Each structure stands twice: as structure tokens, then as C-alpha cells.
Coordinates of C-alpha atoms and ligand atoms in Angstrom, one line a residue:
M1 CA 0.0 0.0 0.0
R2 CA 1.3 3.4 -0.9
E3 CA 1.5 6.0 1.8
R4 CA -1.1 8.7 1.8
I5 CA -0.9 12.5 1.7
F6 CA -3.6 15.0 2.5
S7 CA -3.6 18.8 2.1
G8 CA -6.0 21.6 1.4
A9 CA -6.4 25.4 0.9
Q10 CA -9.1 27.8 1.8
P11 CA -11.4 29.3 -0.9
T12 CA -10.8 32.8 0.3
G13 CA -9.1 35.7 -1.4
Q14 CA -6.8 35.1 -4.4
L15 CA -4.1 32.4 -4.4
H16 CA -0.6 33.8 -4.7
I17 CA 2.7 32.5 -5.8
G18 CA 3.5 31.7 -2.2
N19 CA 0.6 29.3 -2.0
Y20 CA 1.8 27.7 -5.2
L21 CA 5.5 27.4 -4.3
G22 CA 4.9 26.5 -0.6
A23 CA 2.1 24.0 -1.2
L24 CA 0.5 23.2 -4.6
K25 CA 3.8 22.7 -6.4
N26 CA 4.7 20.0 -3.9
W27 CA 1.3 18.3 -4.0
V28 CA 1.7 17.9 -7.8
E29 CA 5.2 16.5 -7.3
L30 CA 4.1 14.1 -4.6
Q31 CA 1.0 12.8 -6.3
D32 CA 3.0 10.2 -8.4
D33 CA 4.4 8.6 -5.3
Y34 CA 1.6 8.9 -2.8
E35 CA -2.0 8.2 -2.7
S36 CA -3.2 11.8 -2.7
I37 CA -6.2 13.6 -1.3
F38 CA -6.7 17.3 -1.8
C39 CA -9.5 19.2 -0.2
I40 CA -11.1 22.6 -0.8
V41 CA -11.7 23.6 2.8
N42 CA -14.8 25.7 2.6
L43 CA -15.8 25.1 6.2
H44 CA -12.5 26.8 7.2
A45 CA -13.3 29.8 5.1
I46 CA -16.3 30.7 7.2
T47 CA -14.2 31.3 10.3
L48 CA -14.2 34.9 9.0
P49 CA -17.3 36.5 7.5
Q50 CA -17.8 35.6 3.8
D51 CA -20.3 36.7 1.1
P52 CA -22.3 33.5 0.3
A53 CA -22.3 34.0 -3.5
S54 CA -18.6 34.8 -3.6
L55 CA -17.7 31.8 -1.4
R56 CA -19.7 29.5 -3.7
K57 CA -17.8 30.9 -6.7
A58 CA -14.4 30.8 -5.0
T59 CA -14.9 27.2 -4.0
L60 CA -15.3 26.1 -7.7
D61 CA -12.5 28.5 -8.8
L62 CA -10.1 27.0 -6.3
A63 CA -10.8 23.5 -7.8
R64 CA -9.8 25.1 -11.2
I65 CA -6.6 26.3 -9.6
Y66 CA -5.7 22.9 -8.2
L67 CA -6.3 21.3 -11.7
A68 CA -4.4 24.1 -13.5
A69 CA -1.5 23.6 -11.1
G70 CA -1.3 20.0 -12.2
V71 CA -3.3 18.1 -9.6
D72 CA -4.5 15.2 -11.8
P73 CA -8.0 13.8 -11.0
A74 CA -6.9 10.5 -12.6
K75 CA -4.2 10.2 -9.8
S76 CA -5.6 12.2 -6.9
T77 CA -8.8 12.7 -5.1
I78 CA -10.1 16.3 -5.2
F79 CA -13.2 17.2 -3.2
I80 CA -15.0 20.0 -1.3
Q81 CA -14.9 19.7 2.5
S82 CA -18.6 20.3 3.1
D83 CA -19.4 17.3 0.8
V84 CA -18.0 15.0 3.4
P85 CA -20.0 15.5 6.7
Q86 CA -17.5 13.5 8.8
H87 CA -15.1 16.5 8.9
A88 CA -17.5 18.5 11.1
E89 CA -18.5 15.4 13.1
L90 CA -14.9 14.5 13.9
A91 CA -14.1 18.1 14.7
W92 CA -16.8 18.0 17.5
T93 CA -15.3 14.8 18.9
L94 CA -11.8 16.1 18.9
S95 CA -12.9 19.4 20.4
C96 CA -13.8 17.3 23.5
I97 CA -10.2 16.1 23.9
A98 CA -8.4 19.3 22.8
R99 CA -7.4 21.7 25.6
M100 CA -8.1 25.4 25.8
G101 CA -4.4 26.0 26.6
E102 CA -3.1 24.4 23.5
L103 CA -5.5 26.3 21.2
E104 CA -4.6 29.6 23.0
R105 CA -1.0 29.0 21.9
M106 CA -1.8 29.0 18.2
T107 CA -0.1 32.0 16.7
Q108 CA -2.4 32.1 13.7
F109 CA -5.4 32.7 16.0
K110 CA -3.6 35.6 17.6
D111 CA -2.8 37.1 14.2
K112 CA -6.2 36.7 12.6
G113 CA -8.1 37.6 15.8
K114 CA -5.9 40.7 15.8
G115 CA -5.4 40.4 19.6
N116 CA -9.1 41.1 20.3
T117 CA -10.2 37.7 21.7
E118 CA -13.4 39.1 23.1
R119 CA -14.8 39.8 19.6
A120 CA -13.1 36.9 17.7
G121 CA -15.3 34.2 16.4
V122 CA -15.3 30.9 18.4
G123 CA -14.8 29.1 15.0
L124 CA -11.6 31.0 14.4
F125 CA -10.4 29.8 17.8
T126 CA -11.3 26.1 17.3
Y127 CA -10.3 26.0 13.6
P128 CA -7.1 24.0 14.2
I129 CA -9.3 21.2 15.5
L130 CA -11.2 21.1 12.2
M131 CA -7.9 21.0 10.4
A132 CA -6.7 18.1 12.6
S133 CA -10.0 16.3 11.7
D134 CA -9.4 16.9 8.0
I135 CA -6.0 15.2 8.3
L136 CA -6.8 12.4 10.8
L137 CA -10.0 11.3 9.0
Y138 CA -7.9 10.0 6.1
Q139 CA -5.2 8.2 8.2
T140 CA -2.7 10.5 6.6
D141 CA 1.0 9.8 6.5
L142 CA 2.3 13.1 5.2
V143 CA 0.9 16.6 5.0
P144 CA 2.5 19.0 2.5
V145 CA 2.1 22.6 3.7
G146 CA 3.9 25.9 4.1
Q147 CA 5.8 26.9 7.2
D148 CA 2.8 28.8 8.6
Q149 CA 0.9 25.5 9.2
K150 CA 3.6 23.8 11.2
Q151 CA 2.1 24.6 14.5
H152 CA -1.3 23.2 13.4
L153 CA 0.4 20.0 12.4
E154 CA 2.0 19.7 15.8
L155 CA -1.4 20.1 17.4
T156 CA -2.8 17.4 15.0
R157 CA -0.1 15.0 16.1
D158 CA -0.8 15.7 19.8
L159 CA -4.5 15.1 19.4
A160 CA -3.9 11.9 17.5
E161 CA -1.5 10.6 20.1
R162 CA -3.8 11.6 23.0
F163 CA -6.8 9.9 21.4
N164 CA -4.7 6.8 20.7
R165 CA -3.5 6.7 24.3
D166 CA -6.9 7.3 25.9
Y167 CA -9.1 5.2 23.6
G168 CA -6.8 2.8 21.9
E169 CA -4.9 2.9 18.6
T170 CA -7.2 4.6 16.1
F171 CA -5.4 7.3 14.2
K172 CA -2.2 7.4 12.2
V173 CA 0.1 10.1 13.5
P174 CA 0.9 12.3 10.5
E175 CA 4.2 13.9 9.6
P176 CA 4.4 17.5 8.1
Y177 CA 6.1 17.9 4.7
I178 CA 7.5 21.4 4.6
P179 CA 9.8 22.2 1.7
K180 CA 13.3 23.5 2.3
A181 CA 12.9 26.3 -0.2
G182 CA 9.7 28.1 -0.6
A183 CA 8.0 27.2 2.7
S184 CA 7.6 30.8 3.5
I185 CA 7.6 33.2 0.5
K186 CA 7.7 36.8 1.8
S187 CA 5.8 39.9 0.8
L188 CA 7.5 41.8 -2.1
Q189 CA 6.9 45.0 0.0
D190 CA 8.1 43.7 3.3
P191 CA 10.4 40.7 3.4
E192 CA 9.8 40.3 7.2
K193 CA 6.2 39.4 6.5
K194 CA 4.9 36.3 4.6
M195 CA 3.1 36.8 1.4
S196 CA -0.5 36.7 2.4
K197 CA -3.9 36.6 0.8
S198 CA -5.2 39.1 3.4
D199 CA -2.4 41.7 3.0
E200 CA -4.1 45.1 2.4
N201 CA -1.2 46.0 0.1
A202 CA -1.8 44.0 -3.2
N203 CA 1.7 45.0 -4.4
G204 CA 3.2 42.6 -1.8
S205 CA 1.7 39.5 -3.5
I206 CA 1.9 38.1 -7.0
F207 CA -1.5 36.5 -7.5
L208 CA -1.7 33.5 -9.7
L209 CA -4.3 35.3 -11.9
D210 CA -2.4 38.6 -12.2
D211 CA -1.9 39.8 -15.8
P212 CA 1.6 40.2 -17.2
D213 CA 1.7 44.0 -16.8
T214 CA 0.7 43.8 -13.1
I215 CA 3.3 41.1 -12.4
T216 CA 6.0 43.1 -14.1
K217 CA 5.1 46.2 -12.2
K218 CA 5.0 44.4 -8.8
I219 CA 8.4 42.8 -9.3
K220 CA 9.9 46.1 -10.5
R221 CA 8.5 47.8 -7.3
A222 CA 9.7 45.0 -5.0
V223 CA 11.8 46.4 -2.1
T224 CA 15.5 45.4 -2.2
D225 CA 18.1 45.4 0.5
S226 CA 21.4 47.3 0.7
G227 CA 24.2 45.8 -1.3
T228 CA 24.1 44.8 -5.0
D229 CA 25.0 41.1 -5.3
I230 CA 22.3 38.8 -6.4
T231 CA 22.9 36.1 -3.8
F232 CA 21.1 34.1 -1.1
D233 CA 22.0 35.8 2.1
E234 CA 20.1 35.6 5.4
T235 CA 21.0 39.2 6.2
R236 CA 19.4 40.3 2.9
P237 CA 15.9 38.8 3.1
A238 CA 14.5 40.8 0.1
I239 CA 16.9 39.5 -2.5
T240 CA 16.9 36.0 -1.0
N241 CA 13.1 35.9 -1.3
L242 CA 13.1 37.1 -5.0
L243 CA 15.9 34.7 -5.8
T244 CA 14.0 31.8 -4.2
I245 CA 11.0 32.5 -6.4
F246 CA 13.3 32.5 -9.4
Q247 CA 15.0 29.3 -8.4
L248 CA 11.7 27.4 -7.8
L249 CA 10.1 28.7 -11.0
T250 CA 13.1 27.7 -13.2
G251 CA 14.0 24.5 -11.4
K252 CA 17.7 25.6 -11.3
T253 CA 19.8 24.9 -8.2
G254 CA 20.8 27.7 -5.9
E255 CA 24.4 27.8 -7.2
E256 CA 23.2 27.9 -10.8
C257 CA 21.0 30.9 -10.0
V258 CA 23.8 32.8 -8.3
A259 CA 26.2 32.0 -11.2
H260 CA 23.6 33.1 -13.7
F261 CA 23.4 36.5 -12.2
E262 CA 27.0 37.1 -11.3
G263 CA 28.1 40.6 -12.2
K264 CA 24.5 41.6 -13.0
G265 CA 22.5 44.2 -11.2
Y266 CA 19.0 44.4 -9.6
G267 CA 17.5 45.9 -12.8
H268 CA 18.6 43.0 -14.9
F269 CA 17.6 40.5 -12.3
K270 CA 14.1 41.9 -11.9
T271 CA 13.5 42.0 -15.6
E272 CA 14.4 38.3 -15.9
L273 CA 12.4 37.4 -12.8
A274 CA 9.4 39.2 -14.3
E275 CA 9.8 37.3 -17.6
V276 CA 10.1 33.9 -15.9
T277 CA 7.0 34.6 -13.8
V278 CA 4.9 35.8 -16.7
E279 CA 6.0 32.8 -18.8
F280 CA 5.1 30.4 -16.0
L281 CA 1.7 32.0 -15.3
K282 CA 0.5 32.3 -18.9
P283 CA -0.1 28.6 -19.6
F284 CA -1.3 28.2 -16.0
Q285 CA -4.0 30.9 -16.5
A286 CA -5.0 29.3 -19.8
R287 CA -5.5 26.0 -18.0
V288 CA -7.6 27.7 -15.3
K289 CA -10.2 28.6 -18.1
E290 CA -10.3 25.1 -19.5
Y291 CA -12.8 23.6 -17.1
D292 CA -16.5 24.2 -17.5
E293 CA -18.7 23.9 -14.5
E294 CA -20.1 20.6 -15.5
S295 CA -16.8 18.7 -15.8
L296 CA -15.6 20.4 -12.6
K297 CA -18.7 19.2 -10.7
A298 CA -18.2 15.7 -12.0
I299 CA -14.6 15.6 -10.7
L300 CA -15.6 17.0 -7.3
S301 CA -18.5 14.6 -6.9
A302 CA -16.4 11.6 -7.7
G303 CA -13.8 12.9 -5.3
A304 CA -16.3 13.4 -2.5
E305 CA -17.6 9.8 -3.1
K306 CA -14.2 8.3 -2.5
A307 CA -13.4 10.6 0.4
R308 CA -16.7 9.8 2.1
Q309 CA -15.8 6.1 2.2
I310 CA -12.5 6.6 3.9
A311 CA -13.9 9.2 6.3
A312 CA -16.9 7.1 7.3
E313 CA -14.7 4.2 8.2
T314 CA -12.5 6.3 10.4
L315 CA -15.4 8.0 12.1
R316 CA -17.0 4.7 12.8
S317 CA -14.0 3.4 14.6
V318 CA -13.6 6.7 16.6
Y319 CA -17.2 6.4 17.8
K320 CA -16.9 2.7 18.6
Q321 CA -13.7 3.4 20.6
M322 CA -15.5 6.1 22.5
G323 CA -18.7 4.2 23.2
I324 CA -20.9 6.1 20.9
N325 CA -23.0 3.5 19.1
Ligands
AMP401 P1 -4.2 29.1 2.6 O1 -4.3 30.0 1.5 O2 -4.0 29.8 3.9 O3 -5.3 28.1 2.7 O4 -2.9 28.2 2.4 C1 -2.7 27.2 1.5 C2 -1.3 26.6 1.6 O5 -0.4 27.6 1.1 C3 -0.9 26.2 3.0 O6 -0.2 25.0 2.9 C4 0.0 27.3 3.4 O7 1.0 26.9 4.3 C5 0.7 27.7 2.1 N1 1.1 29.1 2.1 C6 0.4 30.2 2.4 N2 1.1 31.4 2.4 C7 2.4 31.0 2.0 C8 3.6 31.7 1.8 N3 3.7 33.0 1.9 N4 4.7 30.9 1.5 C9 4.6 29.6 1.3 N5 3.5 28.9 1.5 C10 2.4 29.5 1.9
LIG402 N1 -5.3 25.6 7.6 C1 -4.7 25.6 6.3 C2 -4.4 27.0 5.8 O1 -5.0 27.9 6.2 C3 -5.7 24.9 5.3 C4 -6.0 23.5 5.7 C5 -7.2 23.1 6.3 C6 -5.2 22.4 5.6 N2 -7.2 21.8 6.5 C7 -6.0 21.3 6.2 C8 -3.9 22.1 5.1 C9 -5.5 20.0 6.2 C10 -3.4 20.8 5.2 C11 -4.2 19.8 5.8 O2 -3.6 27.1 4.9

């Protein structure tokens, strides 16, 4: 039996090159070697207020993005979270074994709740439990995600181990898969911050659906550090970030990239980075438009059917172990 991977992204905001390089690119690479399940986590999206019509559209659009990135429905299962009711059911169960203290330590809650816990939604607080349920329902071996999800993965492992200890061996304890390069692509406007869907400054992110002019402008305007060499250097996070994007999009090694730009200035580098990005995104954007709603829905409903079978089996054993039916 092949090992299994599970991952997902939220249908909120626009996906950016950080989402692609930190997550989707690795999903596509791993799907040949692992049994792969990719979820569009619409129940996570409602932890912050969403416009219903926009959420419905964003859910299908995200499926288009998965497919355009290269997730292949012949190899991988792709489905919408709310089509599999066991996610919400297991989340309730795990919320009864999770502890307030461990959720209070989640840094993403502190960021998204903007420090105002009195007004923050309860769902935003308990959301890592839903994420743990997503993963544990499928007896997942490996979870390919960006660096920002590492803490949620640790919680998932803790919950699985606690359940197994208290109720008997039930869940596989998953490992995170966080890439060495690209796990945290930074904002083009502030290399101390990660590139983020919710950044108010759109110039900080290259969105996967940006047109060529916009991409070129954003890269030209990207902040740079002092010094002129085009090299990877921890003390120069802006150029390191841009060069990481170049490296991952071209598939070159780090040394090859540095050698390629030796003796060249920022102007030359940015022009080439813009070209590489535009050339990468052009065919990607063409593929996004390929899927009509009907074929998309057929892929998602076949995916949900397969996912439900695995999820139902896991939830049945969870309930049995706990004395529920
Ligand atoms: P989200 O859009 O928050 O649902 O994230 C989808 C995936 O993209 C997750 O695996 C994140 O860890 C990853 N991700 C989000 N932002 C970045 C970033 N700036 N760099 C690398 N990976 C990211
Ligand atoms: N929490 C993740 C994010 O915001 C998305 C997510 C939800 C996820 N469930 C998951 C990722 C399960 C991996 C596995 O990016």
C-alpha cells in the first residue's frame, strides 16, 4: 500500500505565488508517489465572514486552480470539504479532547483575531481542530504545507496521540512535509512578512491570476536590501526571497541561479524574474479557463464519493472506541 498525503487550501481571497511554491507545487510532485487527497476547505473559510455568493464561486474557482497547477484527477482525489459531513463530526469529537491552553498558543489565531479575543469568532479559535480532523479522517501519513501550518500539524499529532493513548490505537500520527525552499515566501513589499492573501497592500503579492503588466510592475517595485550582489544571504531577506522565487520557477539549483546573475545588477535580475514569472503563469492561466462547470462538478462529486468512504470508516472506529453507538 502506498503512503497517503492529504492537504488543502481555503477558498478565500486570491491564491498567490507563495501558495503555489509552498504548497501546490509539492502536491503535484508528490501525487505520483503517494495516494493523494486534496480538499477545498470551505468550512474553514467561514471562520471569517464571507459573502455567500462569492464563497460558492471561490470554491469552484479553487478547484480550477488545483487542476491548472497539475493536480490530476486520474491520480488524486479532489473534493469539497462540506461534501463530506464527517469533517465537522470528527471536529466535535476532537474538540472534546483538545485543551483550551493548546489552542490559545496557536499563533495564527492571535494574528487573525488581531489580539481582540473578546470579539473573535469561536470558530476562528477552534479552527485548528477542524484542520486536525481533515487530516486524521484519512489516516494520513504526510501533510505537504507551508511553514505557517507547522504549529497546526503539531497540534494534530498531539490530538492523535492523546486519542490513541486514551481510547486505543485509532489514528495514524501524520508527519508534516515542509519544503526546504519556498515554505515561506515573503511579501514583495516587506520581506519580514509572509506573502499573504489578506495583505491590504496588493503590491506585496503576485497573484496566480495577475496579468503580465501587473506582475512586471509588482516585481519592479519590490523592495530590495542594501548591497548589490544577487545572492542568497540571510542578512538580505528581500533579494533572498526574490531569488528563491526565481529558483523554484526555473527548477535551477541555488548555485546555478547565483552563477547566472553574477556581475548583473538588480535591474537586470528583476527583468528576468518578471519574464520567468509571466511565462510560467501564462499557460497556468490558460488551463484555469479550460474547465467548464459541469466537468468540474463531476470531478468533485467523484472525489467526494471516494473521500466519504474513507472518512466514514475512520469516524465509525472513533465512535466505537468512545462508546458512541
Ligand atoms: P491558505 O491559502 O492559507 O489556505 O494556504 C494554502 C497553503 O499555502 C498552505 O499550505 C500554506 O501553508 C501555504 N502558504 C500560504 N502562504 C504561504 C507563503 N507565503 N509561502 C509559502 N506557503 C504559503
Ligand atoms: N489551515 C490551512 C491553511 O490555512 C488549510 C487547511 C485546512 C489544511 N485543513 C488542512 C492544510 C489540512 C493541510 C491539511 O492554509
